[in-house]
Coordinates of C-alpha atoms in Angstrom, one line a residue:
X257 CA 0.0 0.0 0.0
X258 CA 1.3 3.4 -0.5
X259 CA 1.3 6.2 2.2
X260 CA -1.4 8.6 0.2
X261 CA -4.0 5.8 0.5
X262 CA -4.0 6.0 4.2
X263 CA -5.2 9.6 4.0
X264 CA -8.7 8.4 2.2
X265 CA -11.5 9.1 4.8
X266 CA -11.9 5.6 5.4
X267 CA -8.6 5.6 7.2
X268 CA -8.5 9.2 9.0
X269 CA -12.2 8.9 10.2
X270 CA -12.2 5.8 12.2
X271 CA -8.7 7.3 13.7
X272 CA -10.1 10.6 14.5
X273 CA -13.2 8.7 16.1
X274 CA -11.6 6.8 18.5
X275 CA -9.5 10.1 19.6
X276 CA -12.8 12.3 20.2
X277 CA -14.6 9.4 22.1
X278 CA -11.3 9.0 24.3
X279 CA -10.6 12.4 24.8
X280 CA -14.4 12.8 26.7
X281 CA -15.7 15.7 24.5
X282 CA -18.7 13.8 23.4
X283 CA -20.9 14.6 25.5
X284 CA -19.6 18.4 26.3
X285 CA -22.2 20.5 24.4
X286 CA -24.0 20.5 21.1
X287 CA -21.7 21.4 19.1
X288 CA -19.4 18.4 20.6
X289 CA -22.6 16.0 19.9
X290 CA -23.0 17.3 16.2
X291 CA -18.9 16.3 15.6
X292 CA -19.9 13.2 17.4
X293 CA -22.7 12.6 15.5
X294 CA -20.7 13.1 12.0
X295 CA -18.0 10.9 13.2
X296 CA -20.3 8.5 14.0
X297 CA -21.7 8.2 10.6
X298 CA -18.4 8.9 8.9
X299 CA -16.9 5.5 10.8
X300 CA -20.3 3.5 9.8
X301 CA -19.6 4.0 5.8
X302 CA -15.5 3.4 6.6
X303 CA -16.8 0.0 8.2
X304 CA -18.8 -1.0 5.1
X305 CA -15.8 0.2 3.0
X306 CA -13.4 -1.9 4.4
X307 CA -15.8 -4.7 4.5
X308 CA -16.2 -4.5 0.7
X309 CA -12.3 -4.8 0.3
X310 CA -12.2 -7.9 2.1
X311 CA -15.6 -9.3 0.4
X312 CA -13.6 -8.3 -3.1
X313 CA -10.7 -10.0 -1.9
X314 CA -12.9 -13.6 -0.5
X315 CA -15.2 -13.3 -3.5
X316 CA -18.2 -15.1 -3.9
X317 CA -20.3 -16.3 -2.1
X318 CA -17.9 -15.4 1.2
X319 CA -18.3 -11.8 0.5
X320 CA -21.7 -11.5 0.5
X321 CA -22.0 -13.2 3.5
X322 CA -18.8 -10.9 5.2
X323 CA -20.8 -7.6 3.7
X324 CA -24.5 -9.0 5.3
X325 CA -22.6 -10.0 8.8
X326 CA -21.1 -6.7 8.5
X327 CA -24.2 -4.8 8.7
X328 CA -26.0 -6.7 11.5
X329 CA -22.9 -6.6 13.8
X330 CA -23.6 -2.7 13.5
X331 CA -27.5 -2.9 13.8
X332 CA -27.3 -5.3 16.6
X333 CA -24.4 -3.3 18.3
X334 CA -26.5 0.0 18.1
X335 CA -29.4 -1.9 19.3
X336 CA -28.0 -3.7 22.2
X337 CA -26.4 -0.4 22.9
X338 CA -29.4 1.2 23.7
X339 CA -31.6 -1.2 24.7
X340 CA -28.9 -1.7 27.8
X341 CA -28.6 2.3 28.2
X342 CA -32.6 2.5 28.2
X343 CA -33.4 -0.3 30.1
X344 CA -37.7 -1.2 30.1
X345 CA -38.1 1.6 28.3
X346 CA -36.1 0.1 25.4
X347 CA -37.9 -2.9 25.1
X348 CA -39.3 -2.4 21.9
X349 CA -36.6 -0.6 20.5
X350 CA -35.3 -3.5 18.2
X351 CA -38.9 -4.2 16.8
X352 CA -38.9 -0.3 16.1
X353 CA -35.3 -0.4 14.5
X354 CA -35.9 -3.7 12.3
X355 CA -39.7 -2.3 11.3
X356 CA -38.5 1.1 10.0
X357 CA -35.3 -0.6 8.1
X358 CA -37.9 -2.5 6.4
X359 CA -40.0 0.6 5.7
X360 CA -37.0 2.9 4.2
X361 CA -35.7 0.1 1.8
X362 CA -39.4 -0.6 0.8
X363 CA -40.5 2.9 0.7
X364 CA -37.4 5.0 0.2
X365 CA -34.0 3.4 -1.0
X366 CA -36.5 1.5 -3.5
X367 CA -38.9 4.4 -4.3
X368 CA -35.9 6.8 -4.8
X369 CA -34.1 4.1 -7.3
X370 CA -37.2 3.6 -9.0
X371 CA -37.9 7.6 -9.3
X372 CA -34.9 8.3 -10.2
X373 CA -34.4 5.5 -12.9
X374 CA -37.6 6.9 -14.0
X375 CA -37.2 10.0 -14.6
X376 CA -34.0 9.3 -16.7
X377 CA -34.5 6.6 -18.3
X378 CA -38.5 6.3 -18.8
X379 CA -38.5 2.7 -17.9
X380 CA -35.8 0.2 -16.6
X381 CA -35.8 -3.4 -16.9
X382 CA -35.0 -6.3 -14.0
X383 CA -35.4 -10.2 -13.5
X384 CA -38.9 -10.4 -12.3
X385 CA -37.2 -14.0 -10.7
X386 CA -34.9 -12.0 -8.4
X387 CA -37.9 -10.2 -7.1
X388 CA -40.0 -12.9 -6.6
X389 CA -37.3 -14.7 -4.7
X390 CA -36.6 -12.0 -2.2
X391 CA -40.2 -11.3 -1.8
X392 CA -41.2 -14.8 -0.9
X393 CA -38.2 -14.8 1.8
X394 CA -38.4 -11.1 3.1
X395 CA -42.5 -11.8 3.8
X396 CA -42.6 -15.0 5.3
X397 CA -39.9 -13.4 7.9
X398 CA -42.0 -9.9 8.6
X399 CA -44.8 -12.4 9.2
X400 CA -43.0 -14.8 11.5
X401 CA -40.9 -12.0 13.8
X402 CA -43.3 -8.7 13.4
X403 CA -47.2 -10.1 13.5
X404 CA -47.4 -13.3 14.6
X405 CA -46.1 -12.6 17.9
X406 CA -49.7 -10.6 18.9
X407 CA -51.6 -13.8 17.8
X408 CA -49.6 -16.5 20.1
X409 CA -51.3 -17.0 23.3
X410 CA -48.5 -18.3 25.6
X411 CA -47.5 -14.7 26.5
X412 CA -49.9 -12.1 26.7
X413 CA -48.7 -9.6 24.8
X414 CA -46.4 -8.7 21.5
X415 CA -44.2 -11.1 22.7
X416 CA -42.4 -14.4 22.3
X417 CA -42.1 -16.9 25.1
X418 CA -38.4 -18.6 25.2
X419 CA -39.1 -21.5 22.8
X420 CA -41.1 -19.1 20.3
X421 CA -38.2 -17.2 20.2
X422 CA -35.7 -19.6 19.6
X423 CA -38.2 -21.7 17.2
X424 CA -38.6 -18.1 14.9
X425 CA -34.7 -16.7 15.3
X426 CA -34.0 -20.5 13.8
X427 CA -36.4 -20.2 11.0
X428 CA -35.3 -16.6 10.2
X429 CA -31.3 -18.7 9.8
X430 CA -32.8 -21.4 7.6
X431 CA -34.5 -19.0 5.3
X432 CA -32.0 -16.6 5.3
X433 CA -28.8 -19.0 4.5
X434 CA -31.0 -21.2 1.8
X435 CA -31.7 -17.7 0.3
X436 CA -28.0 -17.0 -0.1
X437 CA -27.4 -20.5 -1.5
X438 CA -30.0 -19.8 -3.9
X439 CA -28.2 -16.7 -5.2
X440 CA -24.7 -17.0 -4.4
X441 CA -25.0 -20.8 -5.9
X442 CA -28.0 -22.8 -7.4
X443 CA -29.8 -19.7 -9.3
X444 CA -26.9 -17.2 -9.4
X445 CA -28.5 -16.2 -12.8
X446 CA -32.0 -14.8 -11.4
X447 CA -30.0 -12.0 -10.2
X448 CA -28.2 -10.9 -13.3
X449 CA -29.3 -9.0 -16.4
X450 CA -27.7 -10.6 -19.2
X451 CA -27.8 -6.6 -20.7
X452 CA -26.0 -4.9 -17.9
X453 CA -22.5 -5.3 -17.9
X454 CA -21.3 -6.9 -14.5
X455 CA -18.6 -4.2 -12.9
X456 CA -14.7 -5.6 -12.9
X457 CA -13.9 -5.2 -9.2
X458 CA -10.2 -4.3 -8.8
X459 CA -8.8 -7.3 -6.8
X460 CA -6.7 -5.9 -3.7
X461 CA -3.6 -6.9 -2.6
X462 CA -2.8 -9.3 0.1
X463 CA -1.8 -6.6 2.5
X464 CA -4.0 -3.8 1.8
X465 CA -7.0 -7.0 2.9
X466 CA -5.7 -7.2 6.0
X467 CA -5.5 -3.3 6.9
X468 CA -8.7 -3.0 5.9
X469 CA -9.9 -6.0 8.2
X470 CA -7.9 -4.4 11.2
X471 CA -9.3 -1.0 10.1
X472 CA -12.9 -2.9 9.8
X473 CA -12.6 -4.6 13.2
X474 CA -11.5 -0.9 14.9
X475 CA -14.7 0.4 13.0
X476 CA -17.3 -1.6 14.6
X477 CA -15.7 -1.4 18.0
X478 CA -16.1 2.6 18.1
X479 CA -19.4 2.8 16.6
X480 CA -20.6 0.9 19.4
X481 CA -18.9 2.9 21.5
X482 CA -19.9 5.6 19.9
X483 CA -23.7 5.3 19.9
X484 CA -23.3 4.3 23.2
X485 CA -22.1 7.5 24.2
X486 CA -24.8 9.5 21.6
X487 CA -27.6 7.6 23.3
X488 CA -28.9 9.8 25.7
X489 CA -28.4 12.8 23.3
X490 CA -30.3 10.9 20.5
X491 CA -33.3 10.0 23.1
X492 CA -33.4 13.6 24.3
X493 CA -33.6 14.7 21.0
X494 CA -36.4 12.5 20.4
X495 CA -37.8 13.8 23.4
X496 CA -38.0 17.6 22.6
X497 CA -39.7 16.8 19.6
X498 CA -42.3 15.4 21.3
X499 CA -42.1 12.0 19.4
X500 CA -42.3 8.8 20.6
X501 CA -39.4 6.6 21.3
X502 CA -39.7 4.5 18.1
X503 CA -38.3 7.9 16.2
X504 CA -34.7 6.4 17.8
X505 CA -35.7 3.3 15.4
X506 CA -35.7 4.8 12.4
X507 CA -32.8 7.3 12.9
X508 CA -31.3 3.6 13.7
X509 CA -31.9 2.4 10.8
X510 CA -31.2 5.6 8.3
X511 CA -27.5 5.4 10.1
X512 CA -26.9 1.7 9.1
X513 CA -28.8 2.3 5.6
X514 CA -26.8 4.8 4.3
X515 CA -24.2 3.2 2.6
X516 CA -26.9 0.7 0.4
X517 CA -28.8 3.5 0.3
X518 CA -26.3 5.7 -1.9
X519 CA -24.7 2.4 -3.6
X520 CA -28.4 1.5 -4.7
X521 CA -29.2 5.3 -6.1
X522 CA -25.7 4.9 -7.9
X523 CA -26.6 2.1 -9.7
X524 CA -30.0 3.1 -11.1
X525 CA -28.7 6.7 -12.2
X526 CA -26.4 4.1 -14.2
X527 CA -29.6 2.1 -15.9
X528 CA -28.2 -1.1 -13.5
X529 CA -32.0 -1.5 -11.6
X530 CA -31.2 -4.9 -10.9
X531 CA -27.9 -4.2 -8.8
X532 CA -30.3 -1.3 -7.3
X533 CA -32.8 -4.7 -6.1
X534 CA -30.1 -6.5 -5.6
X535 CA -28.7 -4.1 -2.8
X536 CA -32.4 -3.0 -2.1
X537 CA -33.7 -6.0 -1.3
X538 CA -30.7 -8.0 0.0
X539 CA -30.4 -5.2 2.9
X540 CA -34.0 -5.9 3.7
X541 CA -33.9 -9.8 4.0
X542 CA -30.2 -9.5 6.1
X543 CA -31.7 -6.9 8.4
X544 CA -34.2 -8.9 9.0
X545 CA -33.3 -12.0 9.0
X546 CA -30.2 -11.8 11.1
X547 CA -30.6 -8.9 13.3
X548 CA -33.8 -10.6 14.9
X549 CA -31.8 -13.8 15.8
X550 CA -28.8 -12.2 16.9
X551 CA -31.0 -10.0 18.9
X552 CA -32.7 -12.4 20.6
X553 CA -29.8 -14.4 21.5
X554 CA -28.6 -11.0 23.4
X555 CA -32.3 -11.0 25.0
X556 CA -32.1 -14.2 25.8
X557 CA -29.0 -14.6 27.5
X558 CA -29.5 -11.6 29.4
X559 CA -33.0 -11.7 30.4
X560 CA -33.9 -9.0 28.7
X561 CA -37.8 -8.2 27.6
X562 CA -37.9 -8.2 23.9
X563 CA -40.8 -6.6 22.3
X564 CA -41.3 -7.9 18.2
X565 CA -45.4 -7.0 17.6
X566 CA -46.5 -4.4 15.5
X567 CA -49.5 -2.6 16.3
X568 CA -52.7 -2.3 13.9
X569 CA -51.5 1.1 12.4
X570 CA -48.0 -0.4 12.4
X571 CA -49.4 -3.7 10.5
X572 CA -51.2 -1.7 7.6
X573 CA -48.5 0.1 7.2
X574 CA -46.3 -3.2 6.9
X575 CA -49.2 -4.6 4.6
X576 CA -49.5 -1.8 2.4
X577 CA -45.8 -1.5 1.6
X578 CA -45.1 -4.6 0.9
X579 CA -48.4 -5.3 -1.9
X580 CA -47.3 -2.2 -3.4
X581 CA -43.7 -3.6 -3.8
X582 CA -45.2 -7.0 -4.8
X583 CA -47.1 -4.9 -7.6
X584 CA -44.4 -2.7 -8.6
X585 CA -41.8 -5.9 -9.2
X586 CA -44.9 -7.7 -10.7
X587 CA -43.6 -6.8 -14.9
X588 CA -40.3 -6.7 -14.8
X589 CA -40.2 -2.9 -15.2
X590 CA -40.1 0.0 -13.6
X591 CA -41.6 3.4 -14.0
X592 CA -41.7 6.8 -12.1
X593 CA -45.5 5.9 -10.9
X594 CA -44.0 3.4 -8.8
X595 CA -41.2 5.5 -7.4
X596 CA -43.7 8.1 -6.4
X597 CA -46.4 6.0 -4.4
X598 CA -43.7 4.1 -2.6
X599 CA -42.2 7.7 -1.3
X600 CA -45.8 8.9 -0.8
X601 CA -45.6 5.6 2.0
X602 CA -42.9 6.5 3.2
X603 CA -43.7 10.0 4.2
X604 CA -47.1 8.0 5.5
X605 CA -45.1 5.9 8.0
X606 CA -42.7 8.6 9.1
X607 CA -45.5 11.4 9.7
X608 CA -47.3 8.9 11.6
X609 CA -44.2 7.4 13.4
X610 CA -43.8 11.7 14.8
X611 CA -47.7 11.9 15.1
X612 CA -49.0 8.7 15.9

């Protein structure tokens, strides 16, 4: 590696991030909590940076899986965090996280891709199998973790008794990893356009692999750290907008989006619709389907109440979303119709989330 690559903002940011949370400014003053709040952010797209450089150098289907893991070690991390920091009051906060990832790459990442492939390209074209695959697997999961749990009737309650748990966090694994053998493996070819051209990923070197494993590893330490420290700002915040506490949820889950979010809006400006799905839709079914077990392993181990029903309003919501998508994906092609009523949800589901 030469010297200059160490000054990409991959490398300086997680630095400078562990020297501000060390050196106990974080939780000086606003203007300490914004730079926290920045660095915070800046570390979570170094982490997925560094994880893509390892997934090039592993390929397929390792990197995939070392991207996916990658994700959820964040999610959970920023979830545990608080959950631990806000004790019962947090009990629902990885139902709230999990729900509104779903909601923003339904609704927004998706809408956005689909607008903006839209607008410039009047209509873009995708494997209709690729969609169909990721719907079956993302619904049967919302079902199983997010409404089932207010129709069981060994807890009272949106929750899961022990063996429930254990019973759906093992059904989310066996979907999940038979979906990634499905497109890593068996039907690699539902997820490719034979039109687009597939992207030549620069192969790194031996050495610059395993900086950016050390620099991934330092990465997820701080932003757990991190949001730990940010917690109580991110709740007060919350707070003096007189919204509830699922609001910490979704600015969860716009945090750990961003990076697929932007990688997604990339590829569509660049007529490449199916690598927009392919991230889209891929983020969905991982956030889903391994933050819930991993979460409840936490909960599980540590006696900790864990909260997975939606609520009616919550539900429709869910419902709605997901038939529109179904209908969207239905032809094979997109247009800016479709972009347009999914971001019409979205702003549905977060006006409601701030007035309930």
């Amino acid at each position: 590696m030469k010297l200059k690559e160490f000054f990409h903002y991959t490398y300086v940011f997680p630095v400078l991030t562990v020297l501000y949370y060390f050196s106990g400014l974080v939780a000086n003053g606003v203007v300490y909590e914004i730079i926290a709040g920045v660095l915070l952010t800046s570390s979570v797209l170094s982490a997925v940076h560094h994880a893509e450089v390892v997934a090039h150098k592993v390929g397929e289907p390792f990197g995939t899986i070392i991207l996916a893991l990658c994700i959820t070690i964040i999610e959970v991390a920023l979830i545990i965090s608080l959950m631990v920091a806000g004790g019962d009051q947090a009990i629902t906060l990885a139902r709230d996280t999990v729900f509104a990832a779903v909601m923003l790459i339904l609704n927004g990442i998706l809408g956005i891709c689909i607008l903006v492939g839209g607008v410039k390209y009047y209509e873009q074209f995708f494997a209709r199998t690729s969609a169909t695959t990721y719907l079956v697997s993302i619904v049967s999961i919302l079902v199983l973790t997010l409404v089932l749990p207010n129709f069981t009737s060994s807890v009272n309650g949106p929750f899961y008794n022990e063996s429930q748990l254990t019973f759906v966090s093992i059904a989310c694994l066996v979907i999940y990893g038979v979906f990634l053998m499905v497109q890593t493996v068996r039907h690699r070819n539902y997820f490719i356009m034979p039109d687009e051209k597939e992207v030549e990923h620069y192969l790194p070197s031996l050495i610059k692999t395993l900086v950016s494993f050390g620099f991934l590893i330092v990465c997820l330490a701080i932003v757990v750290l991190m949001a730990k420290g940010l917690s109580p700002v991110i709740e007060d915040m919350v707070q003096s907008l007189g919204a509830p506490k699922s609001l910490v949820g979704v600015i969860i889950a716009a945090v750990v989006l961003l990076p697929e979010g932007l990688a997604a809006i990339r590829a569509a400006r660049s007529n490449q619709i199916q690598s927009s799905l392919n991230l889209a839709l891929g983020s969905a079914l991982a956030s889903i389907g391994l933050t819930i077990p991993a979460v409840s392993v936490v909960c599980i181990l540590y006696d900790i109440p864990l909260v997975l029903g939606l609520d009616k309003k919550d539900i429709i919501l869910l419902s709605l979303s997901v038939f529109i998508v179904m209908l969207s994906l239905s032809r094979g092609k997109t247009n800016i119709l479709y972009g347009t009523v999914l971001l019409v949800n979205l702003a549905a589901y977060i006006f409601t989330v701030i007035v309930p």
